[in-house]
Coordinates of C-alpha atoms and ligand atoms in Angstrom, one line a residue:
M1 CA 104.1 104.4 68.0
K2 CA 103.8 107.3 65.8
V3 CA 106.1 110.3 66.9
S4 CA 106.1 112.5 64.0
L5 CA 105.6 115.6 65.7
A6 CA 106.2 119.3 64.4
S7 CA 106.7 122.7 65.4
V8 CA 105.8 125.7 63.2
S9 CA 108.8 128.1 63.6
T10 CA 108.8 131.2 61.9
L11 CA 110.8 133.3 64.4
A12 CA 107.4 134.9 65.4
V13 CA 105.4 131.7 66.1
A14 CA 108.6 130.2 67.7
A15 CA 108.7 132.8 70.1
L16 CA 105.4 132.2 70.9
L17 CA 105.0 128.5 71.2
A18 CA 106.4 125.2 69.9
G19 CA 103.5 123.5 68.3
C20 CA 103.3 119.6 68.1
S21 CA 100.8 117.1 67.2
T22 CA 100.7 113.5 67.3
A23 CA 99.6 112.1 63.8
Y24 CA 100.6 112.9 60.4
A25 CA 101.7 115.6 62.2
D26 CA 103.7 117.9 60.4
E27 CA 100.4 119.7 60.1
A28 CA 100.8 123.2 61.6
P29 CA 98.1 124.5 63.7
A30 CA 96.1 126.8 61.4
A31 CA 96.1 129.9 63.5
A32 CA 99.6 129.8 63.8
A33 CA 100.6 129.2 60.0
A34 CA 98.7 132.3 59.1
A35 CA 101.4 135.1 59.4
P36 CA 101.3 137.1 56.3
A37 CA 103.0 140.6 56.2
P38 CA 100.4 143.2 56.6
A39 CA 102.6 146.3 56.5
A40 CA 105.0 148.5 54.6
T41 CA 108.6 148.0 55.7
A42 CA 110.2 151.4 54.4
E43 CA 110.1 153.3 57.5
A44 CA 113.4 154.3 58.6
A45 CA 114.6 153.4 62.0
Q46 CA 115.6 156.5 64.4
E47 CA 119.1 155.0 65.0
P48 CA 122.3 156.2 62.8
L49 CA 123.7 153.8 60.3
T50 CA 126.8 153.1 61.9
P51 CA 128.0 150.0 64.0
A52 CA 127.1 151.8 67.3
G53 CA 123.6 152.6 65.8
A54 CA 123.2 149.1 64.5
E55 CA 123.7 147.8 67.9
A56 CA 121.3 150.3 69.4
F57 CA 118.6 149.4 67.1
V58 CA 119.1 145.8 67.6
A59 CA 118.5 146.4 71.4
R60 CA 115.4 148.4 70.7
A61 CA 114.1 145.8 68.4
E62 CA 114.9 142.9 70.7
K63 CA 113.0 144.8 73.5
E64 CA 110.0 145.6 71.5
L65 CA 109.7 142.0 70.3
E66 CA 110.1 140.3 73.7
E67 CA 107.3 142.5 75.0
L68 CA 105.0 141.7 72.2
S69 CA 105.8 138.0 72.4
I70 CA 104.8 138.0 76.0
E71 CA 101.5 139.4 75.3
G72 CA 101.1 137.2 72.4
S73 CA 101.7 134.3 74.2
K74 CA 99.2 135.1 77.0
A75 CA 96.5 135.9 74.3
A76 CA 97.4 132.7 72.3
W77 CA 97.4 130.7 75.6
V78 CA 93.8 131.8 76.8
N79 CA 92.6 131.3 73.3
A80 CA 93.7 127.8 72.7
T81 CA 92.7 126.7 76.3
Y82 CA 89.2 128.6 75.9
I83 CA 88.0 129.2 72.5
T84 CA 85.5 132.0 72.3
L85 CA 84.8 134.7 69.8
D86 CA 86.4 137.2 72.3
T87 CA 89.5 135.1 72.7
D88 CA 89.8 134.4 68.9
Y89 CA 89.6 138.2 68.4
L90 CA 92.4 139.0 71.2
A91 CA 94.7 136.3 70.0
A92 CA 94.5 137.5 66.1
K93 CA 95.3 141.0 67.4
A94 CA 98.1 140.2 69.2
G95 CA 99.5 137.9 66.7
A96 CA 98.8 140.6 64.0
E97 CA 100.9 143.3 66.2
F98 CA 103.9 141.1 66.8
T99 CA 103.8 140.4 62.9
E100 CA 103.6 144.2 62.2
A101 CA 106.5 144.8 64.4
Q102 CA 108.4 141.9 62.8
V103 CA 107.9 143.1 59.3
R104 CA 108.7 146.9 60.1
L105 CA 112.0 145.7 61.9
A106 CA 112.9 143.3 59.2
G107 CA 112.9 146.2 56.7
Q108 CA 115.0 148.2 58.8
A109 CA 117.4 145.6 59.6
A110 CA 118.1 145.0 56.1
R111 CA 119.6 148.6 56.1
Y112 CA 122.0 147.8 59.0
A113 CA 122.9 144.7 57.8
E114 CA 124.9 146.2 55.1
I115 CA 127.0 148.5 57.4
E116 CA 131.1 147.6 57.8
G117 CA 132.4 146.5 61.2
L118 CA 129.5 145.0 62.9
S119 CA 130.1 142.9 66.0
Y120 CA 129.2 139.1 65.6
D121 CA 126.1 139.5 67.8
T122 CA 125.0 142.6 66.3
K123 CA 125.3 140.9 62.7
R124 CA 123.7 137.6 63.7
K125 CA 120.7 139.4 65.4
L126 CA 120.3 141.7 62.3
D127 CA 120.2 138.5 60.2
F128 CA 117.7 136.6 62.5
L129 CA 115.4 140.1 61.9
R130 CA 115.6 139.6 58.4
Q131 CA 114.9 136.0 58.4
G132 CA 111.9 136.0 60.6
I133 CA 109.6 136.6 57.8
V134 CA 108.6 133.4 55.7
A135 CA 106.8 135.5 53.0
P136 CA 108.1 138.8 52.9
A137 CA 106.2 141.6 51.0
P138 CA 108.1 144.1 48.9
D139 CA 108.0 147.8 49.8
L140 CA 105.3 148.9 47.2
P141 CA 101.9 150.4 47.7
G142 CA 99.4 147.5 48.1
A143 CA 101.9 144.8 47.8
A144 CA 101.5 143.7 51.7
D145 CA 97.8 143.5 51.2
E146 CA 98.0 141.4 48.1
L147 CA 100.4 139.0 49.6
S148 CA 98.4 138.8 52.8
T149 CA 95.0 138.3 50.6
L150 CA 96.5 135.5 48.6
L151 CA 98.1 133.6 51.6
T152 CA 94.9 133.9 53.5
G153 CA 92.8 132.9 50.4
M154 CA 94.9 129.9 49.8
Q155 CA 95.0 128.8 53.3
S156 CA 91.2 129.1 53.8
A157 CA 90.6 127.2 50.3
Y158 CA 92.8 124.5 51.6
G159 CA 90.9 124.2 55.1
K160 CA 87.6 124.2 53.5
G161 CA 88.8 121.7 50.8
Q162 CA 87.0 118.7 50.1
G163 CA 87.5 115.4 48.0
T164 CA 85.2 112.8 47.2
Y165 CA 84.6 109.3 49.0
Q166 CA 82.1 106.9 47.1
G167 CA 80.8 110.0 45.3
K168 CA 80.1 111.8 48.5
P169 CA 81.9 115.0 49.1
T170 CA 84.3 114.6 52.1
P171 CA 86.5 116.9 54.0
G172 CA 90.2 116.5 54.0
V173 CA 90.6 115.5 57.7
E174 CA 88.3 112.5 56.8
L175 CA 90.0 111.7 53.5
E176 CA 93.2 111.6 55.4
A177 CA 92.0 109.1 57.9
L178 CA 90.5 107.1 55.2
M179 CA 93.6 106.9 53.0
G180 CA 95.1 104.9 56.1
T181 CA 92.3 102.2 56.5
V182 CA 90.8 101.8 53.0
R183 CA 92.3 99.1 51.0
D184 CA 90.2 99.1 47.6
P185 CA 92.3 100.7 45.1
K186 CA 89.3 102.0 43.2
L187 CA 88.5 104.1 46.2
L188 CA 91.9 105.2 47.1
Q189 CA 92.3 106.5 43.5
E190 CA 88.9 108.1 43.8
M191 CA 90.0 110.0 47.0
W192 CA 93.5 110.6 45.7
T193 CA 92.4 112.1 42.6
S194 CA 89.5 114.1 43.9
W195 CA 91.4 115.8 46.4
H196 CA 94.2 116.6 44.1
N197 CA 91.8 118.0 41.7
N198 CA 89.5 119.8 43.8
V199 CA 92.1 121.6 46.3
G200 CA 95.2 121.9 44.2
A201 CA 94.5 122.8 40.8
P202 CA 92.3 125.9 41.6
M203 CA 95.3 127.5 43.5
R204 CA 97.7 127.6 40.6
D205 CA 97.2 131.2 39.5
D206 CA 97.3 132.6 43.0
Y207 CA 100.4 130.5 44.1
T208 CA 102.3 131.8 40.9
R209 CA 101.5 135.5 42.0
F210 CA 102.4 134.6 45.5
V211 CA 105.8 133.4 44.1
Q212 CA 106.5 136.7 42.2
I213 CA 105.4 139.0 45.1
S214 CA 107.4 137.1 48.0
N215 CA 110.6 137.1 45.6
E216 CA 110.4 140.8 45.2
G217 CA 110.2 141.1 49.1
A218 CA 112.9 138.9 49.6
K219 CA 115.3 140.8 47.3
G220 CA 114.2 144.0 49.2
L221 CA 115.7 142.3 52.2
G222 CA 118.9 141.4 50.5
Y223 CA 118.4 137.9 49.5
A224 CA 118.3 136.3 45.8
D225 CA 114.7 135.0 46.2
T226 CA 112.5 133.5 48.9
G227 CA 114.1 130.0 48.9
A228 CA 117.4 131.6 49.3
L229 CA 116.0 133.8 52.2
W230 CA 114.7 130.4 54.0
R231 CA 118.2 128.6 53.1
S232 CA 120.0 131.4 54.8
A233 CA 119.0 130.6 58.1
Y234 CA 121.4 127.6 58.5
D235 CA 124.8 129.3 59.0
M236 CA 126.1 128.6 55.5
P237 CA 125.8 129.9 52.2
P238 CA 122.3 128.8 50.8
A239 CA 123.9 126.6 48.1
E240 CA 126.2 125.1 50.4
F241 CA 122.9 124.2 52.6
A242 CA 121.4 122.6 49.6
A243 CA 124.3 120.6 48.9
L244 CA 124.3 119.5 52.6
T245 CA 120.8 118.1 52.3
D246 CA 121.9 116.2 49.2
K247 CA 124.8 114.7 51.1
L248 CA 122.4 113.5 54.0
W249 CA 120.1 112.1 51.6
S250 CA 122.7 110.1 49.9
E251 CA 123.7 108.5 53.1
V252 CA 120.2 107.3 54.1
K253 CA 118.9 106.4 50.5
P254 CA 120.2 102.9 50.7
L255 CA 117.9 102.1 53.6
Y256 CA 114.9 103.9 51.7
D257 CA 115.6 101.9 48.8
Q258 CA 115.3 98.8 50.7
L259 CA 112.3 99.7 52.4
H260 CA 110.8 100.7 49.0
C261 CA 111.6 97.5 47.3
Y262 CA 110.2 95.2 50.1
T263 CA 107.0 97.5 50.3
R264 CA 106.5 97.4 46.7
A265 CA 106.8 93.6 46.5
E266 CA 104.2 93.3 49.6
L267 CA 101.8 95.8 47.8
N268 CA 102.0 93.7 44.6
E269 CA 101.4 90.5 46.5
E270 CA 98.4 92.4 48.2
Y271 CA 96.9 93.8 44.9
G272 CA 98.3 92.0 41.9
D273 CA 100.0 93.3 39.0
A274 CA 97.4 95.2 37.4
V275 CA 97.4 97.6 40.3
Q276 CA 101.1 97.4 41.6
P277 CA 103.5 95.9 39.3
E278 CA 106.3 94.2 40.7
T279 CA 108.9 96.8 39.3
G280 CA 109.0 100.4 38.6
P281 CA 107.4 103.1 41.0
I282 CA 104.8 102.5 43.8
R283 CA 101.5 103.9 43.0
A284 CA 101.3 106.8 45.4
D285 CA 97.6 106.1 46.7
L286 CA 98.4 102.7 47.8
L287 CA 101.0 103.6 50.7
G288 CA 98.4 104.5 53.5
N289 CA 98.7 108.5 53.2
M290 CA 97.5 111.1 50.9
W291 CA 101.0 112.2 50.0
A292 CA 102.6 108.7 50.6
Q293 CA 104.8 110.5 53.1
E294 CA 104.5 108.3 56.1
W295 CA 103.3 104.6 55.5
G296 CA 102.7 103.4 59.0
P297 CA 99.1 103.2 58.4
I298 CA 100.0 100.0 56.0
Y299 CA 101.9 98.2 58.5
D300 CA 99.4 95.4 58.5
I301 CA 100.1 94.8 54.9
V302 CA 104.0 94.6 55.0
A303 CA 104.3 93.1 58.7
P304 CA 106.2 89.9 58.6
E305 CA 104.3 86.8 59.8
G306 CA 105.3 86.0 63.4
A307 CA 107.6 89.0 63.6
G308 CA 105.1 91.5 63.5
D309 CA 104.5 91.6 67.1
I310 CA 106.5 94.2 69.2
G311 CA 106.3 91.8 72.2
Y312 CA 104.6 94.2 74.6
D313 CA 101.6 96.6 75.0
L314 CA 102.5 99.8 76.5
T315 CA 98.8 101.2 76.9
G316 CA 98.1 97.9 78.5
L317 CA 100.9 98.4 81.1
L318 CA 99.6 101.9 81.9
K319 CA 96.1 100.9 82.3
A320 CA 97.0 97.8 84.5
K321 CA 99.1 100.2 86.9
K322 CA 96.1 102.6 86.7
Y323 CA 98.3 105.5 85.4
T324 CA 96.6 109.0 85.6
P325 CA 97.6 111.9 82.9
V326 CA 99.4 113.7 85.5
Q327 CA 101.3 110.7 86.3
I328 CA 102.2 110.2 82.8
V329 CA 103.6 113.8 82.8
K330 CA 105.3 113.0 86.2
T331 CA 107.0 110.1 84.4
G332 CA 108.2 112.3 81.6
E333 CA 109.5 114.8 84.1
G334 CA 111.2 111.9 85.8
F335 CA 112.9 111.2 82.8
F336 CA 114.7 114.6 82.6
S337 CA 115.3 114.5 86.4
S338 CA 117.2 111.3 86.0
L339 CA 119.4 113.2 83.7
G340 CA 120.0 116.0 86.3
F341 CA 117.6 118.7 85.0
A342 CA 116.0 120.6 87.7
P343 CA 112.3 119.7 88.6
L344 CA 109.4 121.7 86.4
P345 CA 108.4 124.6 88.4
Q346 CA 105.3 124.4 90.6
T347 CA 103.4 126.9 88.1
F348 CA 103.9 124.1 85.5
W349 CA 101.5 121.9 87.2
E350 CA 99.2 124.8 88.2
R351 CA 99.0 126.5 84.6
S352 CA 99.4 123.5 82.2
M353 CA 96.5 122.1 80.3
I354 CA 97.1 118.3 80.8
T355 CA 93.5 116.9 80.1
K356 CA 90.7 118.1 78.1
P357 CA 88.5 120.3 80.1
E358 CA 84.7 119.5 79.9
D359 CA 83.0 122.8 80.1
R360 CA 84.9 124.8 77.1
E361 CA 86.2 124.4 73.7
V362 CA 90.0 124.1 73.5
V363 CA 92.7 123.3 70.9
C364 CA 93.7 119.5 71.6
H365 CA 96.7 119.6 69.3
A366 CA 99.7 118.9 71.8
S367 CA 102.3 121.8 72.2
A368 CA 104.7 122.9 74.9
W369 CA 105.0 126.9 75.9
N370 CA 107.1 129.1 77.8
I371 CA 104.7 132.1 78.3
D372 CA 107.3 134.6 79.8
N373 CA 110.2 133.2 78.2
K374 CA 111.7 132.6 81.6
D375 CA 110.2 130.0 83.7
D376 CA 106.5 130.0 83.0
L377 CA 106.6 126.6 81.2
R378 CA 103.4 124.8 80.2
I379 CA 102.2 121.9 78.2
K380 CA 98.8 122.0 76.6
M381 CA 97.4 118.5 75.7
C382 CA 94.4 116.4 76.1
T383 CA 96.1 113.5 77.5
Q384 CA 94.9 110.1 77.4
V385 CA 96.2 107.2 79.1
N386 CA 97.7 105.4 76.1
A387 CA 101.0 104.7 74.3
T388 CA 100.9 107.5 72.2
D389 CA 100.4 110.0 74.6
F390 CA 103.1 108.5 76.8
V391 CA 105.5 109.1 73.9
T392 CA 104.0 112.6 73.2
V393 CA 104.5 113.7 76.7
H394 CA 108.0 113.1 76.7
H395 CA 108.4 114.8 73.4
E396 CA 106.6 117.8 74.5
L397 CA 108.6 118.1 77.5
G398 CA 111.6 118.0 75.3
H399 CA 110.8 121.4 74.1
N400 CA 110.0 122.7 77.4
Y401 CA 113.2 121.8 78.7
Y402 CA 115.0 123.3 75.7
Q403 CA 113.1 126.4 76.4
R404 CA 114.1 126.9 79.9
A405 CA 117.7 126.0 79.2
Y406 CA 117.9 128.9 76.7
N407 CA 116.0 131.4 78.9
Q408 CA 119.2 133.3 79.8
Q409 CA 119.9 134.0 76.3
P410 CA 118.8 137.4 74.8
F411 CA 115.4 137.2 73.2
L412 CA 116.6 136.8 69.6
Y413 CA 118.6 133.9 70.6
M414 CA 115.7 132.2 72.4
N415 CA 115.3 129.3 69.8
S416 CA 116.9 126.0 68.7
A417 CA 120.3 125.7 67.1
N418 CA 118.5 125.7 63.8
D419 CA 114.8 124.6 63.2
G420 CA 115.4 121.3 63.0
F421 CA 116.9 121.0 66.4
H422 CA 113.8 121.7 68.4
E423 CA 111.8 118.8 67.1
A424 CA 114.6 116.5 67.1
I425 CA 115.3 116.8 70.7
G426 CA 111.6 116.0 71.5
D427 CA 111.9 113.1 69.1
T428 CA 115.2 111.9 70.7
I429 CA 113.6 111.5 74.0
A430 CA 110.8 109.6 72.4
L431 CA 113.0 107.2 70.9
S432 CA 114.2 106.7 74.3
V433 CA 111.2 105.2 75.5
T434 CA 112.4 101.8 74.9
P435 CA 111.7 98.4 76.8
E436 CA 114.6 98.9 78.7
Y437 CA 113.4 102.5 79.8
L438 CA 110.2 100.9 80.7
A439 CA 111.8 98.5 82.8
Q440 CA 113.6 101.0 84.7
V441 CA 110.8 103.0 85.4
G442 CA 108.9 99.9 86.6
L443 CA 106.1 99.8 83.9
L444 CA 107.6 96.5 82.4
D445 CA 108.5 93.5 84.4
R446 CA 112.3 93.1 83.5
N447 CA 111.8 89.5 82.7
K448 CA 109.3 90.6 80.1
I449 CA 111.6 93.0 78.1
P450 CA 111.2 91.3 74.4
S451 CA 113.9 89.3 73.0
A452 CA 115.8 90.4 70.1
E453 CA 114.0 88.4 67.6
Q454 CA 111.0 90.6 68.2
D455 CA 113.1 93.8 67.2
I456 CA 112.3 93.3 63.3
G457 CA 108.7 94.3 63.9
L458 CA 109.2 97.1 66.1
L459 CA 111.8 98.5 63.8
L460 CA 109.9 97.9 60.6
N461 CA 106.9 99.7 62.1
Q462 CA 109.2 102.6 62.9
A463 CA 110.8 102.9 59.4
M464 CA 107.5 102.7 57.8
D465 CA 107.1 106.5 59.2
S466 CA 110.4 107.8 59.7
V467 CA 112.5 106.2 56.9
A468 CA 109.7 106.6 54.6
F469 CA 109.5 110.2 55.3
L470 CA 112.9 111.1 54.4
P471 CA 112.6 111.6 50.6
F472 CA 109.2 113.7 51.0
G473 CA 110.7 115.7 53.7
L474 CA 113.3 116.6 51.3
L475 CA 111.6 117.1 48.0
I476 CA 108.7 119.7 49.2
D477 CA 111.5 122.4 49.4
K478 CA 113.6 121.1 46.4
W479 CA 110.4 121.9 44.7
R480 CA 109.9 125.3 46.1
W481 CA 113.5 126.0 46.1
G482 CA 113.5 125.5 42.4
V483 CA 110.0 127.7 42.0
F484 CA 111.4 130.6 43.8
D485 CA 114.8 130.7 41.9
G486 CA 112.8 130.4 38.7
S487 CA 114.5 127.1 37.4
I488 CA 111.0 125.7 37.8
T489 CA 108.7 127.8 35.8
P490 CA 104.8 128.2 35.9
A491 CA 104.7 126.1 32.6
N492 CA 106.3 123.0 34.3
Y493 CA 105.1 123.3 38.0
N494 CA 103.2 120.1 38.0
Q495 CA 105.7 118.1 35.8
A496 CA 108.6 119.2 38.1
W497 CA 106.7 118.1 41.3
N498 CA 105.7 114.7 39.9
D499 CA 109.2 114.3 38.5
L500 CA 110.7 115.1 42.1
R501 CA 108.3 112.7 43.6
L502 CA 109.3 110.0 41.2
Q503 CA 113.2 110.7 41.4
Y504 CA 113.2 110.9 45.5
Q505 CA 110.2 108.8 46.4
G506 CA 109.9 106.4 43.5
I507 CA 106.3 106.9 43.5
R508 CA 104.0 107.8 40.6
P509 CA 100.3 109.2 40.6
P510 CA 97.4 106.8 40.3
V511 CA 96.2 108.8 37.2
E512 CA 97.9 110.8 34.5
R513 CA 98.7 114.2 35.5
T514 CA 99.1 117.5 33.1
E515 CA 99.6 121.1 33.7
Q516 CA 95.8 121.5 34.1
N517 CA 96.7 120.1 37.6
F518 CA 98.7 121.5 40.6
D519 CA 99.3 118.6 42.9
P520 CA 101.9 120.5 45.3
A521 CA 99.0 122.8 46.5
A522 CA 97.3 119.6 47.6
K523 CA 99.8 119.5 50.6
Y524 CA 99.0 121.9 53.5
H525 CA 102.4 123.4 53.6
I526 CA 102.6 124.9 50.1
P527 CA 99.2 127.0 50.6
G528 CA 100.5 127.1 54.3
N529 CA 103.6 128.5 52.8
T530 CA 105.6 126.8 55.8
P531 CA 109.2 125.6 55.1
Y532 CA 109.6 122.1 55.1
T533 CA 113.4 121.1 55.2
R534 CA 113.3 121.5 58.9
Y535 CA 111.1 118.1 59.4
F536 CA 113.8 116.3 57.0
L537 CA 116.6 117.6 59.4
A538 CA 114.7 116.7 62.6
R539 CA 114.4 113.2 61.3
I540 CA 118.1 112.9 60.8
L541 CA 119.2 114.8 64.0
Q542 CA 117.0 113.0 66.2
F543 CA 118.9 109.5 65.8
Q544 CA 122.3 111.4 65.9
F545 CA 121.3 112.8 69.0
Y546 CA 120.1 109.8 70.6
K547 CA 123.2 107.8 69.3
A548 CA 125.6 110.5 71.0
A549 CA 123.5 110.1 74.3
C550 CA 123.9 106.3 74.2
E551 CA 127.6 106.4 73.6
Q552 CA 128.1 108.9 76.5
A553 CA 126.0 106.5 78.6
G554 CA 128.5 103.6 77.8
W555 CA 125.7 101.5 76.0
T556 CA 126.9 98.7 74.5
G557 CA 124.2 96.7 73.1
P558 CA 122.2 97.3 69.6
L559 CA 121.5 101.1 69.4
H560 CA 117.8 100.9 69.0
R561 CA 117.5 98.9 72.6
C562 CA 119.4 101.8 74.4
S563 CA 118.2 103.8 77.3
F564 CA 120.2 106.5 78.9
Y565 CA 117.7 107.1 81.6
G566 CA 119.6 108.1 84.8
N567 CA 122.9 109.2 83.2
K568 CA 123.8 112.5 84.6
E569 CA 126.8 112.9 82.3
V570 CA 124.4 112.8 79.0
G571 CA 122.2 115.4 81.0
E572 CA 125.0 117.6 81.5
R573 CA 126.3 117.5 77.8
L574 CA 122.8 117.7 76.5
N575 CA 122.2 120.9 78.6
R576 CA 125.6 122.5 77.0
M577 CA 123.9 122.3 73.8
L578 CA 120.4 123.3 74.7
A579 CA 121.5 126.2 76.6
M580 CA 123.4 127.9 73.6
G581 CA 119.9 128.4 72.2
A582 CA 120.6 129.9 68.8
S583 CA 123.4 132.3 70.1
R584 CA 126.2 130.3 68.0
P585 CA 126.2 128.6 64.5
W586 CA 124.5 125.3 64.7
P587 CA 127.7 123.1 64.1
E588 CA 128.9 124.4 67.3
A589 CA 125.7 123.4 69.5
L590 CA 125.7 120.1 67.7
E591 CA 129.4 119.8 68.6
A592 CA 128.8 120.7 72.3
F593 CA 126.6 117.7 72.7
T594 CA 127.8 115.1 70.0
G595 CA 131.3 116.3 69.6
T596 CA 131.0 116.6 65.8
R597 CA 130.1 119.4 63.9
E598 CA 128.7 117.5 61.0
M599 CA 125.0 116.3 60.6
S600 CA 125.2 112.8 59.4
G601 CA 122.9 110.0 58.5
D602 CA 124.9 107.3 60.0
A603 CA 123.3 107.3 63.2
M604 CA 120.0 106.5 61.6
L605 CA 121.5 103.7 59.6
E606 CA 123.2 102.2 62.6
Y607 CA 119.7 102.2 64.5
F608 CA 118.2 100.3 61.5
R609 CA 121.1 98.1 60.8
P610 CA 119.2 94.7 61.8
L611 CA 116.3 96.0 59.6
M612 CA 118.6 96.6 56.8
T613 CA 120.0 93.2 56.9
W614 CA 116.6 91.6 57.2
L615 CA 115.3 93.7 54.2
Q616 CA 118.4 92.8 52.0
Q617 CA 117.7 89.2 52.6
R618 CA 113.9 89.5 51.6
N619 CA 114.8 91.5 48.6
Q620 CA 117.3 89.0 47.4
G621 CA 116.3 88.2 43.7
R622 CA 114.4 91.2 43.3
K623 CA 115.0 94.0 41.0
C624 CA 115.2 96.9 43.4
G625 CA 115.2 100.7 42.2
W626 CA 112.5 102.2 39.7
Ligands
LIG701 ZN1 107.4 119.0 68.8

């Protein structure tokens, strides 16, 4: 049950779509990720530099972006559901127009942002206009072109990148899959090393230059550096936000440490001391994933005997009841209807792409859309009748209901409270696909709900993905924040990366690395320049939302077994948060649903408590840590 779904959300892209995918899936769709800043920013706006002028500028900017976003969405939709040379052209053109407007308006917004006496909304919207660009170009001749060329070049190099498998050149997608299934440490080492050497190392100079230019651009917009620009999107001073992520990590780290300790012992048993010693860090290529970011693929190695079976087979149940893809989506809609949300509009059923058409090329990567920013909701999936897609449908619809809930907000507030929230909502709903829920919707016989003894397998399986991911989700931007603010210099880029991998994940590369290497760029989001902290936040928040919903529903059993299906009070409170969009600082949105203004890892700890106890017993007598 892998539900690591993700959206790309620069403001531009978020306005166009909430993109998701179903496996290893914080990979952004390639087209959406390429949003370099192509135009100069200096052109002055026509409104005077006064509070009233700023307000008028914001109103005009908002109207322009909204119109462009609708055109962009229509072009992107037809492109994603009917890929041809012509629709590629139309989508790229619409995307470039949106980005051009965004860059121009960001530069102008930076001037208005300095005016004294701005209203709350004007100030907030000016900030959003400035923060919409992930890689700003400075206002210098040729800088925007150079930045765009660097980013496009790195993304293209990554996309074409190859490692080797048994000496044969092999594309990244295939290597990623093989890392999950191959169990020969020599081959794992070959794939890991060739990928990191071939793809990462050649990008070092371009990345170094990219950091310089985008930092200058960030300064032009009024931020200390690009990392500070990214962190400024969290309604608090950038340094305070960095401290908040540290706090969250310190809360969940004890659980990660136990999982690390147990997994290391199982790997030691599987491979022996020469490959994986009993103590120290885990060898990075043994964890079933190119970046050791999610360990689900090696569940077979760590699964406890007798407790590995989760007790029911959702795919089998769906097939036995002869579910169709449309029925699965109807079931997902039913979840939200049971909470009191209005049914999806008729146009959703007419316009969505629920299954893969046979007569044309499409993008199967699952995503949720609101084309007109009002009620033209759609999903795009190549839905199969199986457990993974059953969960994915619930996740995607979470995006759609969020989009519809904030459709009364002004355009610049049509977004989640912070960029972790959109994904977290979908994942909260996905967590709710419990045996209890399956019984409630008639898929599982009530007398076949698995007993509590079978929970350890279920929880361990989940933890191998969601708990294992946490330190990785955090350290990618720890590294980039340091690179952007200069505390990590080009002379120690790789050392700093591997130090963070050791410090947070407790892993080490399978072979020695030097500054000839550039391992960070072997992960898509570095050349793709997609901020990553949102994925860390989403993993934490989804449990917090889930716990709040379960408490409101009066659930008294173990948290991981809860279902809040059918509870109108939960729906009402959830809607209160969703309807706020990005109009208020995120702690207020969080409070509207959960009653607290603090993000916290406690709910995640509670969810996994039975597993924590079990891991501590298994780890007794072991020297945990690294
Ligand atoms: Zn998603």
